[in-house]
Coordinates of C-alpha atoms in Angstrom, one line a residue:
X1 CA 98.5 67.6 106.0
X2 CA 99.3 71.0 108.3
X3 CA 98.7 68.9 111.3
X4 CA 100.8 65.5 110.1
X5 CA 103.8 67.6 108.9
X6 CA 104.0 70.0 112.0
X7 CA 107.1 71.7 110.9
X8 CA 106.0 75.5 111.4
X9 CA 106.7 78.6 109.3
X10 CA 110.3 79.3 110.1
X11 CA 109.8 82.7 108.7
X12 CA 112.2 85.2 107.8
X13 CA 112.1 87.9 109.9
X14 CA 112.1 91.6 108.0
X15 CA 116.0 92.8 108.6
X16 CA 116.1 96.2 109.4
X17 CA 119.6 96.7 107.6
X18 CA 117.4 95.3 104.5
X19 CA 115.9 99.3 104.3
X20 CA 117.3 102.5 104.2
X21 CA 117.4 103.9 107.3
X22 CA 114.1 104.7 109.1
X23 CA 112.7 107.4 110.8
X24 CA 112.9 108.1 114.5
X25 CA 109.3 107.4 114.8
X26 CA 110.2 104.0 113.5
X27 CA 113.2 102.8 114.9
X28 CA 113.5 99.1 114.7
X29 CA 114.8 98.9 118.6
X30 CA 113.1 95.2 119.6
X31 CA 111.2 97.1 122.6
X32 CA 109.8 99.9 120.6
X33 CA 106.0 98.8 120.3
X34 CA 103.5 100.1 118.6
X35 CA 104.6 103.8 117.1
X36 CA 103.1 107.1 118.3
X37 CA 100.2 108.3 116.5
X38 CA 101.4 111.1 113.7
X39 CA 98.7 112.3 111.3
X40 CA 101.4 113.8 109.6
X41 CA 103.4 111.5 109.2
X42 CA 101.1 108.9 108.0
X43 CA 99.8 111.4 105.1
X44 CA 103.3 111.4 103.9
X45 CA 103.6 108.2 104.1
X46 CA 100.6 107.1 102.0
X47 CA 100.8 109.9 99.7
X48 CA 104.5 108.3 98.6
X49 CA 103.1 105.1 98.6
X50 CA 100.2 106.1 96.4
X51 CA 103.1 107.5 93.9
X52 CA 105.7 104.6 94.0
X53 CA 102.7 101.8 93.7
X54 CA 101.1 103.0 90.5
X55 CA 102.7 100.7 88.2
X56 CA 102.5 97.8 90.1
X57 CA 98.7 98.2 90.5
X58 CA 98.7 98.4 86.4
X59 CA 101.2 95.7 85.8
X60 CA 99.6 92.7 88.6
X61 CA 96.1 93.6 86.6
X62 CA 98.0 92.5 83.1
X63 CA 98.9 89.4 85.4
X64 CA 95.6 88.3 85.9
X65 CA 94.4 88.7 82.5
X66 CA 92.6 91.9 82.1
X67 CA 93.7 95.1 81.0
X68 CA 95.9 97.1 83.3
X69 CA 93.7 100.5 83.9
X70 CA 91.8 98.1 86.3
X71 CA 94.4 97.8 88.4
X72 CA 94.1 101.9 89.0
X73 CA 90.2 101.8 89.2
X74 CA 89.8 99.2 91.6
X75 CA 92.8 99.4 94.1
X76 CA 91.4 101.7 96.2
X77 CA 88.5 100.5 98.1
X78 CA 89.8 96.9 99.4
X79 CA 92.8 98.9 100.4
X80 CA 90.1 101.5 102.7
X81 CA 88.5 98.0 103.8
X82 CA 91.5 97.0 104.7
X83 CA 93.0 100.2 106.4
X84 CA 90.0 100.4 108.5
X85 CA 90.1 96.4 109.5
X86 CA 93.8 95.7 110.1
X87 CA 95.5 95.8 113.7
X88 CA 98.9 96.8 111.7
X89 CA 100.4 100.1 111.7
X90 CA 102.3 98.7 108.5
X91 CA 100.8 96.4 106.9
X92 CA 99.4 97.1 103.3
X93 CA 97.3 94.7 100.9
X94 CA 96.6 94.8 97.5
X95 CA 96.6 92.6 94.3
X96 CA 100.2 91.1 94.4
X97 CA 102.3 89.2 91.8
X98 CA 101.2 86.0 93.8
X99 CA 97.5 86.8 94.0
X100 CA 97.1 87.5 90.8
X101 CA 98.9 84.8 89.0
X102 CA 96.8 82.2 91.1
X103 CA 93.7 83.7 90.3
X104 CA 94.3 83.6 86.5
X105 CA 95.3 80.2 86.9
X106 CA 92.4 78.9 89.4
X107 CA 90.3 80.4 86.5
X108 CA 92.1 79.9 83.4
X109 CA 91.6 83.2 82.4
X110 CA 93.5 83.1 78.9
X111 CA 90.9 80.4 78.0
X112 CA 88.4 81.8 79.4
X113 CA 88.5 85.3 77.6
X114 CA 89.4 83.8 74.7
X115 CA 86.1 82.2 75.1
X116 CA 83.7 84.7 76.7
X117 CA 85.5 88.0 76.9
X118 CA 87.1 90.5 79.3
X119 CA 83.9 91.6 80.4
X120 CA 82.7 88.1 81.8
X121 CA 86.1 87.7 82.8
X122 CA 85.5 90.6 84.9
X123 CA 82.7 89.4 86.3
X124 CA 84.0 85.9 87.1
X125 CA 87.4 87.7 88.8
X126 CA 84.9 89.6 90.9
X127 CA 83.1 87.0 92.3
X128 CA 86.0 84.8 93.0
X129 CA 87.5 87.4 95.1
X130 CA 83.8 87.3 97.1
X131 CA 84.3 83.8 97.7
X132 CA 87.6 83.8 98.6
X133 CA 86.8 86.9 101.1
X134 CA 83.7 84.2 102.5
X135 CA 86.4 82.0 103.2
X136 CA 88.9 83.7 105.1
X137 CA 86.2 84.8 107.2
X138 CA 84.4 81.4 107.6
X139 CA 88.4 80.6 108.3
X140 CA 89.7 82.7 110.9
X141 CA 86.1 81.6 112.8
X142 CA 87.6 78.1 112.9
X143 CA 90.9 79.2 114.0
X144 CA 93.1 78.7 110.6
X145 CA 95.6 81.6 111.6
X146 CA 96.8 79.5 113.9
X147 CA 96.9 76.7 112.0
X148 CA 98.6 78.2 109.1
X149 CA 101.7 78.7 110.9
X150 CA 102.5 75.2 110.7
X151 CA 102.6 74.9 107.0
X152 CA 106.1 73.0 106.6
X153 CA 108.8 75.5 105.8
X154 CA 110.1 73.4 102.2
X155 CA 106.6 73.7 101.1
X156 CA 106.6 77.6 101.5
X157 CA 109.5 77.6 99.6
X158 CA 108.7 75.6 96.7
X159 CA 105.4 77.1 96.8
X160 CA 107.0 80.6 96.4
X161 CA 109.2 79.3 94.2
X162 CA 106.8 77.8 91.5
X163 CA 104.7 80.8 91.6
X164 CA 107.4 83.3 91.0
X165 CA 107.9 81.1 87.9
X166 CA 104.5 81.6 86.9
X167 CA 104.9 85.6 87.6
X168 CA 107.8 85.3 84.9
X169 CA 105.6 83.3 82.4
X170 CA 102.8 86.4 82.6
X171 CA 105.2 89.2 82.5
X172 CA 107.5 87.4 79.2
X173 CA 105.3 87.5 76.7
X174 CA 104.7 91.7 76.9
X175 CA 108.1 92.6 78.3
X176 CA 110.1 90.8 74.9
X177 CA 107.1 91.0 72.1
X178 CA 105.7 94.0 71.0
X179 CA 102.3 92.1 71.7
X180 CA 102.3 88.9 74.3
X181 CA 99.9 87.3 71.8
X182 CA 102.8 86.8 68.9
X183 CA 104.6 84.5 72.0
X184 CA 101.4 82.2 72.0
X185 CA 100.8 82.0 68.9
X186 CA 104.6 81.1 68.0
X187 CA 104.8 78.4 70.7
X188 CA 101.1 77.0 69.9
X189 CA 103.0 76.7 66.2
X190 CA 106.1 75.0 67.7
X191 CA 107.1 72.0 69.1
X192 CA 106.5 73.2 72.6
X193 CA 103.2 73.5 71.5
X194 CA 102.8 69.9 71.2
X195 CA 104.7 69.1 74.4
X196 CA 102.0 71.4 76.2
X197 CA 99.2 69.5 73.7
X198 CA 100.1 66.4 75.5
X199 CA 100.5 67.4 78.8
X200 CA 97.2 68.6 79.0
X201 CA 96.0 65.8 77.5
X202 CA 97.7 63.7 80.5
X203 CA 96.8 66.2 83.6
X204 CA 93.7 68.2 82.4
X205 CA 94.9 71.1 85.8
X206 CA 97.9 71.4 84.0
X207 CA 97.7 75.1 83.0
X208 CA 100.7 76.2 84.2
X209 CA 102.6 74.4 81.3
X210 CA 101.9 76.5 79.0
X211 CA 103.4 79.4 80.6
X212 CA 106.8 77.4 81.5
X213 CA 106.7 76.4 77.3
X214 CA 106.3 80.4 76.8
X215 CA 109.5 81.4 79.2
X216 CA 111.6 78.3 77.7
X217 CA 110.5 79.3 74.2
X218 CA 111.3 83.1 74.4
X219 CA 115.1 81.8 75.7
X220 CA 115.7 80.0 72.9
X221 CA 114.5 81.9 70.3
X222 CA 116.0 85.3 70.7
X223 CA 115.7 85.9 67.2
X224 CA 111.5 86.5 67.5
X225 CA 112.0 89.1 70.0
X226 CA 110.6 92.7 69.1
X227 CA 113.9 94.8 68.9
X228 CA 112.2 98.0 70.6
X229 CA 110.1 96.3 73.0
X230 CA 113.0 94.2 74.4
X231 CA 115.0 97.1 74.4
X232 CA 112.6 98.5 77.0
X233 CA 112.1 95.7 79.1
X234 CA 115.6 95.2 79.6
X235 CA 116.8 98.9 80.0
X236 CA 114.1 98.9 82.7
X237 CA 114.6 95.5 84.1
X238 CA 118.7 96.8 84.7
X239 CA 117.8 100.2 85.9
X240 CA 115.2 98.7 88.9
X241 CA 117.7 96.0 90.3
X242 CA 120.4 98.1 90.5
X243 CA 119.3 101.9 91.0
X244 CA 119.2 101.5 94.7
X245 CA 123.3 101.4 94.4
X246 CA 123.5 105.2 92.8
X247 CA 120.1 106.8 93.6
X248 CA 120.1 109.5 96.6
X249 CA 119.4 108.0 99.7
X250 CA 116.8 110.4 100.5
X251 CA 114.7 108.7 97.8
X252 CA 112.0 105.8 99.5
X253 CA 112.2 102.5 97.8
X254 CA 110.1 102.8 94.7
X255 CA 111.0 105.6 93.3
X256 CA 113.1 103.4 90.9
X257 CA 110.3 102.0 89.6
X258 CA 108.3 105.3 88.9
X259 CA 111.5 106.8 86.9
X260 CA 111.9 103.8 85.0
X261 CA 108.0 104.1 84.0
X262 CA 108.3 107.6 83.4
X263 CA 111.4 107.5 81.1
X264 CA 109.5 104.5 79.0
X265 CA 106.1 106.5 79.2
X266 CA 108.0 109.8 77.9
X267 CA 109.8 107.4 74.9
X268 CA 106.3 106.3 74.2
X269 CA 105.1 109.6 73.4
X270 CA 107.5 111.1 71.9
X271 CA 108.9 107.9 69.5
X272 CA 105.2 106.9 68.5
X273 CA 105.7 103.2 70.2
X274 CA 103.6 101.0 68.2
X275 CA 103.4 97.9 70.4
X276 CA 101.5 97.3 73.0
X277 CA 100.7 100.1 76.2
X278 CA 98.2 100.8 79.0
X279 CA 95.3 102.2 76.5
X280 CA 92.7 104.1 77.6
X281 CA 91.8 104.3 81.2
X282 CA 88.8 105.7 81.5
X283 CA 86.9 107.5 84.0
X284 CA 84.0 107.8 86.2
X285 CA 81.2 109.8 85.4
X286 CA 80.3 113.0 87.8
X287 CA 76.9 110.7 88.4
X288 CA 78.0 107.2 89.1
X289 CA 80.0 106.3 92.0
X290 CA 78.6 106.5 95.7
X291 CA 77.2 109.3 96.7
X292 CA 77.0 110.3 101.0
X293 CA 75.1 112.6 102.4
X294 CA 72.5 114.0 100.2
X295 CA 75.5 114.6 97.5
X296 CA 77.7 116.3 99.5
X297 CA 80.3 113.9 99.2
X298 CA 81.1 111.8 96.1
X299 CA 83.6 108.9 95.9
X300 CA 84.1 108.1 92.1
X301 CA 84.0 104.0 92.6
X302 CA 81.9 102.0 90.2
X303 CA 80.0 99.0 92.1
X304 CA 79.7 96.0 90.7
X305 CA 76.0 94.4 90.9
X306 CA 76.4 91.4 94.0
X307 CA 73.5 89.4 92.9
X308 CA 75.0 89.3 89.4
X309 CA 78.3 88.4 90.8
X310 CA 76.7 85.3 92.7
X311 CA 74.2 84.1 89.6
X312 CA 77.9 84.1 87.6
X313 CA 78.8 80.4 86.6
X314 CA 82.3 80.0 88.0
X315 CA 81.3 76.1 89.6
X316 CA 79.9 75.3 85.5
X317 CA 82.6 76.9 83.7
X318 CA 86.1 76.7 86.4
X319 CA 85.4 73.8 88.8
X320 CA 83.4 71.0 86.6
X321 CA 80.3 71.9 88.1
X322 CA 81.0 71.3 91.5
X323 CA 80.5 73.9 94.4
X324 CA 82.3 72.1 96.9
X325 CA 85.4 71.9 94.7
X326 CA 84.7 75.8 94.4
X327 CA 84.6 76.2 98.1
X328 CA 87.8 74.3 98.9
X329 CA 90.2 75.9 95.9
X330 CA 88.9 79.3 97.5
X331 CA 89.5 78.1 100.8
X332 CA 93.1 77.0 99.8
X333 CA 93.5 80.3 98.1
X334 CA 92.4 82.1 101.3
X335 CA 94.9 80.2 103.5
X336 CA 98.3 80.4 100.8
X337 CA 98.0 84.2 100.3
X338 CA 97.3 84.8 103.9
X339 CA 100.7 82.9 104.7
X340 CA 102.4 86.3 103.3
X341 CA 100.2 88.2 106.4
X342 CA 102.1 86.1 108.6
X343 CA 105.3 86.5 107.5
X344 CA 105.2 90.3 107.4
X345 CA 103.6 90.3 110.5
X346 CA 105.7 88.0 112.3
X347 CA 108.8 90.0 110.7
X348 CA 107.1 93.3 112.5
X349 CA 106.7 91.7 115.5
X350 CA 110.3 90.2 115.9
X351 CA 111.8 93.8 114.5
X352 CA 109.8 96.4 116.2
X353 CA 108.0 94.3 118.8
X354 CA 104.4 95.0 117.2
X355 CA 102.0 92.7 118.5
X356 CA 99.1 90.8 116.1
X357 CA 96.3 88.6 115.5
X358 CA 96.1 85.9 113.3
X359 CA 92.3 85.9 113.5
X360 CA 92.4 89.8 113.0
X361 CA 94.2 89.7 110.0
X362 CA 92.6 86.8 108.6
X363 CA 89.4 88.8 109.0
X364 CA 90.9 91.9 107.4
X365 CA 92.1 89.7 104.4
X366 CA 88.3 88.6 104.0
X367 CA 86.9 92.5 104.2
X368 CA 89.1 93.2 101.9
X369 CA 88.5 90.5 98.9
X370 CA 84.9 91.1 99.9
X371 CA 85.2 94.7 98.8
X372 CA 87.9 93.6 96.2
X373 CA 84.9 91.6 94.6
X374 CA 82.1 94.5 94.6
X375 CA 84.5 96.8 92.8
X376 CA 85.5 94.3 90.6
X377 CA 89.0 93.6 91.6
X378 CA 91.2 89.8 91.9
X379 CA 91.9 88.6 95.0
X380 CA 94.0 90.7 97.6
X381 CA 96.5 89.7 100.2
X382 CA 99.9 91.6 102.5
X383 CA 101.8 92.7 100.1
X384 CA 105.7 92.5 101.9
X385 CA 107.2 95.4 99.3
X386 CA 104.8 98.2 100.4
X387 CA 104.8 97.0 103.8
X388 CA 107.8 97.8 103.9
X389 CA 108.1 101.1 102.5
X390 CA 104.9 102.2 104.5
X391 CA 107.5 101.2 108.0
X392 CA 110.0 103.2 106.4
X393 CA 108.4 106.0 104.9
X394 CA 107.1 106.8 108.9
X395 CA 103.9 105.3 108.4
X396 CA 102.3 105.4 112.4
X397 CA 98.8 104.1 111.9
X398 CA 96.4 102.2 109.7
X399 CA 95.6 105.8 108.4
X400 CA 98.5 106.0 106.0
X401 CA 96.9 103.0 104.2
X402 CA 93.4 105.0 104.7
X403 CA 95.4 107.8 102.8
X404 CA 97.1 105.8 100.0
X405 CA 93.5 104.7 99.1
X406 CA 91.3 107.7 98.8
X407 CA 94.4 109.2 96.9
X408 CA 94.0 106.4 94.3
X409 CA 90.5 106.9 94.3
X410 CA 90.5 110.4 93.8
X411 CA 93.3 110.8 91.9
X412 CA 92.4 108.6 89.0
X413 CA 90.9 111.6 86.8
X414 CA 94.6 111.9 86.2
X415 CA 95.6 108.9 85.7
X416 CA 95.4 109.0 81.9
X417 CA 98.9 110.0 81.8
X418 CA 99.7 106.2 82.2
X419 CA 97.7 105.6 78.9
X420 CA 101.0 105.9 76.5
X421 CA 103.2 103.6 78.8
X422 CA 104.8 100.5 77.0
X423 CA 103.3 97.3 78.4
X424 CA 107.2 96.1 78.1
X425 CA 108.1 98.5 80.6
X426 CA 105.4 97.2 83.5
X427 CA 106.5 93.8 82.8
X428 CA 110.0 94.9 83.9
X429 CA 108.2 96.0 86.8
X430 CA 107.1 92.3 87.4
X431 CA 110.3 90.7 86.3
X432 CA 112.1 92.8 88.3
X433 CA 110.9 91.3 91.6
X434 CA 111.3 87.7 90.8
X435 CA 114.2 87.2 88.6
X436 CA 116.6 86.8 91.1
X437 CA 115.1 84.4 93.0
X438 CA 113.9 82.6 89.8
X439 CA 117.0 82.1 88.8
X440 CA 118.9 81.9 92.0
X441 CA 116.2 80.0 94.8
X442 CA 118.3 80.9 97.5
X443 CA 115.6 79.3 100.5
X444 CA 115.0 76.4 98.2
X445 CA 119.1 75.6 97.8
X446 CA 118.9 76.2 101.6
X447 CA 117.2 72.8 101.9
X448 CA 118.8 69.4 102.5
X449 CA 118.0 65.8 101.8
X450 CA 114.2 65.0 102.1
X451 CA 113.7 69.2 102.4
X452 CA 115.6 69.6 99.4
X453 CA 113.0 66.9 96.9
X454 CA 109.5 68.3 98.8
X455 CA 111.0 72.2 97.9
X456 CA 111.6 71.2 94.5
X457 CA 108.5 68.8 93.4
X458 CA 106.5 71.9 95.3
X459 CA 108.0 74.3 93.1
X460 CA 107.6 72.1 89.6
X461 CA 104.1 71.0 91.0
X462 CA 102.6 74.3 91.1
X463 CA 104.6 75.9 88.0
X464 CA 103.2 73.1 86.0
X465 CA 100.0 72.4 86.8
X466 CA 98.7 75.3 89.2
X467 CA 99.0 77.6 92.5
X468 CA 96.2 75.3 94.1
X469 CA 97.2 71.7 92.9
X470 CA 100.6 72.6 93.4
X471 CA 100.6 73.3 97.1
X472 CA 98.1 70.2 97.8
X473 CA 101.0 68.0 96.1
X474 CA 103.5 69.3 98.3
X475 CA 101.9 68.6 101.3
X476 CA 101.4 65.7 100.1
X477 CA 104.8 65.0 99.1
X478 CA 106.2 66.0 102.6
X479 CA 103.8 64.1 104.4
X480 CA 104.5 60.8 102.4
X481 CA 108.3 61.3 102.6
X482 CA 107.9 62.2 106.8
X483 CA 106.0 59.5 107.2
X484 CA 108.5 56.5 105.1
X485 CA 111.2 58.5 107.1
X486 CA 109.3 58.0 110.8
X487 CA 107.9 60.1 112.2
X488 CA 107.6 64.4 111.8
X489 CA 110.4 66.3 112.4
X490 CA 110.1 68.3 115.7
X491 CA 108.9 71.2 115.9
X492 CA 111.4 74.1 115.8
X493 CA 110.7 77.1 118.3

């Protein structure tokens, strides 16, 4: 469908004025290039992104089903992978709000732990991430990057779209209950319950309805809402969208984000919050981990075993038993997520005049969910919002990625301050970055006539049924609508 639609990615460059203003090392000047090397610089530069990422990391593990203190323990290494694979001075991965929601969904994982546990969840998560890492690599080999630039632009949008619905279906039922399970249990006992009874009934991949049932639920029924816990989430959810307004300017983006953590953390403590928080994150022992040079140096990362990983039954138990359909949602996870790589690449490249590689960064994309699945992480991709700050923060070189991951590694013996923080407050985190365009689709009100129906059925498509199914039915949509039209539209340069 890439090659009948032929309408590329009209992507939208990264705006300089977007960011506070950055460094001279980084100045946005169209014929700056690649920026000079500064070890310095890019220390400082992971070292705030380490800080100012934290809750994301524990909030996008929430997101795909498992409890957030993985996030911490497992963000490190496919970010190293990535560090040392990448051709981008800037560009950062990581599980993201997209990432994670389609995992969760490709997988069921509600179902699924409900059924087996977090512990085989785990498992399963892991070696999803190694086949998806197979496939980007098998990918870039055949020359995808290129190809994945043509992806029509209304199926991006509606894609993004439906997806960022999803994100707001994860992050409801923690950020306005006191526990996200009261949500699903009140739904299952409502009449949306039936409604999402008989849609599965109708479309078995529908498991994206029961997340849409949960957000329309939880706006009609403000009356079920935990009084403390939606007191949180929406104190935080204000103070993120609009500190930027009164905060120094001095501050890099994210800081925001930690103080509004902090503040819910420190309530935590010292009110005795009884719903739900982070828990215990617990460490790794002074003998596990890897261990380099006859002991001399120790990095504190728990391996997962990879023969386990691919004798777990994700074709019996996610796919109907079928390794092909395995390979192909993988495959079409591997090519969506690393549509955000080309967009933040592109954006670098229009801004600063930073060259890239598709085939590079498809590669580095496959490293990394390789290495995301031996440490038992979800899938990884660019992540756009610490791209971002890593350009403005003075970031010169992959090394300030390299830093931001050995920091996480080695800093997680302290990371059981997070253990008291309300789960309410990390699902602001989430909402935080959707809700406007949630509720305001700028790029898909952008579109007209036949633009405007493929945007829209994209969007419903994949917040319905799921990430996957969603995107295949708007390329199928915009291929079926091109062709009753005549023929593609030209290609715009």
């Amino acid at each position: 469908f890439f090659v009948i639609a032929g309408d590329p990615i009209k992507t939208k460059h990264v705006n300089s004025t977007m960011c506070r203003k950055p460094s001279a090392s980084t100045s946005t000047d169209s014929t700056m290039g690649a920026p000079k090397f500064n070890p310095l610089g890019d220390v400082i530069s992971g070292a705030i992104m380490a800080a100012t990422s934290v809750p994301q990391l524990i909030a996008y593990a929430e997101t795909v089903g498992y409890a957030g203190y993985r996030g911490l323990t497992t963000a490190g290494a496919p970010l190293f992978a990535w560090g040392l694979a990448t051709g981008s001075p800037w560009m950062n991965s990581g599980v993201t709000s997209l990432t994670a929601v389609m995992a969760k969904t490709d997988l069921g994982g509600e179902a699924y732990v409900a059924q087996y546990g977090e512990k085989e969840y785990v498992d399963l998560v892991s070696a999803y991430s190694l086949y998806v890492g197979v496939a980007s690599i098998v990918m870039a080999l055949v020359g995808f990057g290129k190809l994945a630039q043509k992806v029509p632009t209304a199926v991006k949008a509606g894609f993004k779209w439906g997806c960022e619905l999803g994100v707001l279906a994860s992050a409801l039922p923690n950020g306005l209950y006191a526990f996200g399970s009261s949500l699903k249990a009140a739904v299952a006992a409502s009449a949306f319950g039936d409604v999402v009874r008989s849609v599965k009934t109708a479309v078995p991949g529908a498991s994206g309805i029961s997340g849409v049932a949960n957000i329309v639920y939880a706006a009609t029924h403000p009356q079920s809402w935990d009084i403390v816990a939606a007191a949180i989430f929406f104190a935080s959810v204000s103070f993120v969208m609009t500190a930027k307004k009164f905060l120094p300017k001095w501050m890099p983006p994210g800081s925001e984000v930690v103080m509004a953590t902090a503040a819910a953390t420190a309530f935590s403590v010292y009110q005795g919050y009884e719903g739900g928080v982070v828990g215990e994150i617990p460490t790794v022992g002074s003998d596990s981990g890897i261990s380099l040079f006859g002991g001399a140096i120790k990095i504190p990362i728990e391996l997962m075993d990879v023969k386990e990983l691919l004798n777990v039954p994700i074709a019996e138990r996610c796919f109907g038993g079928s390794m092909i359909k395995l390979f192909i949602t993988a495959a079409i996870f591997s090519g969506v997520n690393f549509l955000s790589i080309v967009g933040i690449a592109s954006g670098f490249e229009s801004d600063n005049n930073v060259p890239w590689s598709a085939p590079r960064e498809l590669i580095s994309q496959g490293v990394s969910n390789l290495t995301a699945g031996v440490v038992g992480s979800a899938p990884v991709s660019g992540s756009m919002s610490r791209s971002l700050v890593s350009r403005m923060t003075g970031a010169s070189s992959q090394m300030a990625c390299i830093v931001t991951a050995l920091l996480w590694i080695y800093m997680m013996p302290y990371m059981s301050v997070m253990s008291p923080t309300p789960k309410a407050a990390l699902s602001a985190v989430i909402v935080s970055a959707v809700a406007k365009n949630v509720l305001i689709p700028k790029k898909i009100l952008a579109l007209k006539g036949t633009d405007f129906i493929v945007g829209v059925g994209t969007g419903a498509a994949t917040a319905i049924t799921s990430p996957t199914l969603g995107f295949g039915v708007g390329c199928i949509i915009y291929a079926l609508l091109n062709v009753q039209a005549g023929s593609p539209k030209k290609k715009v340069s």
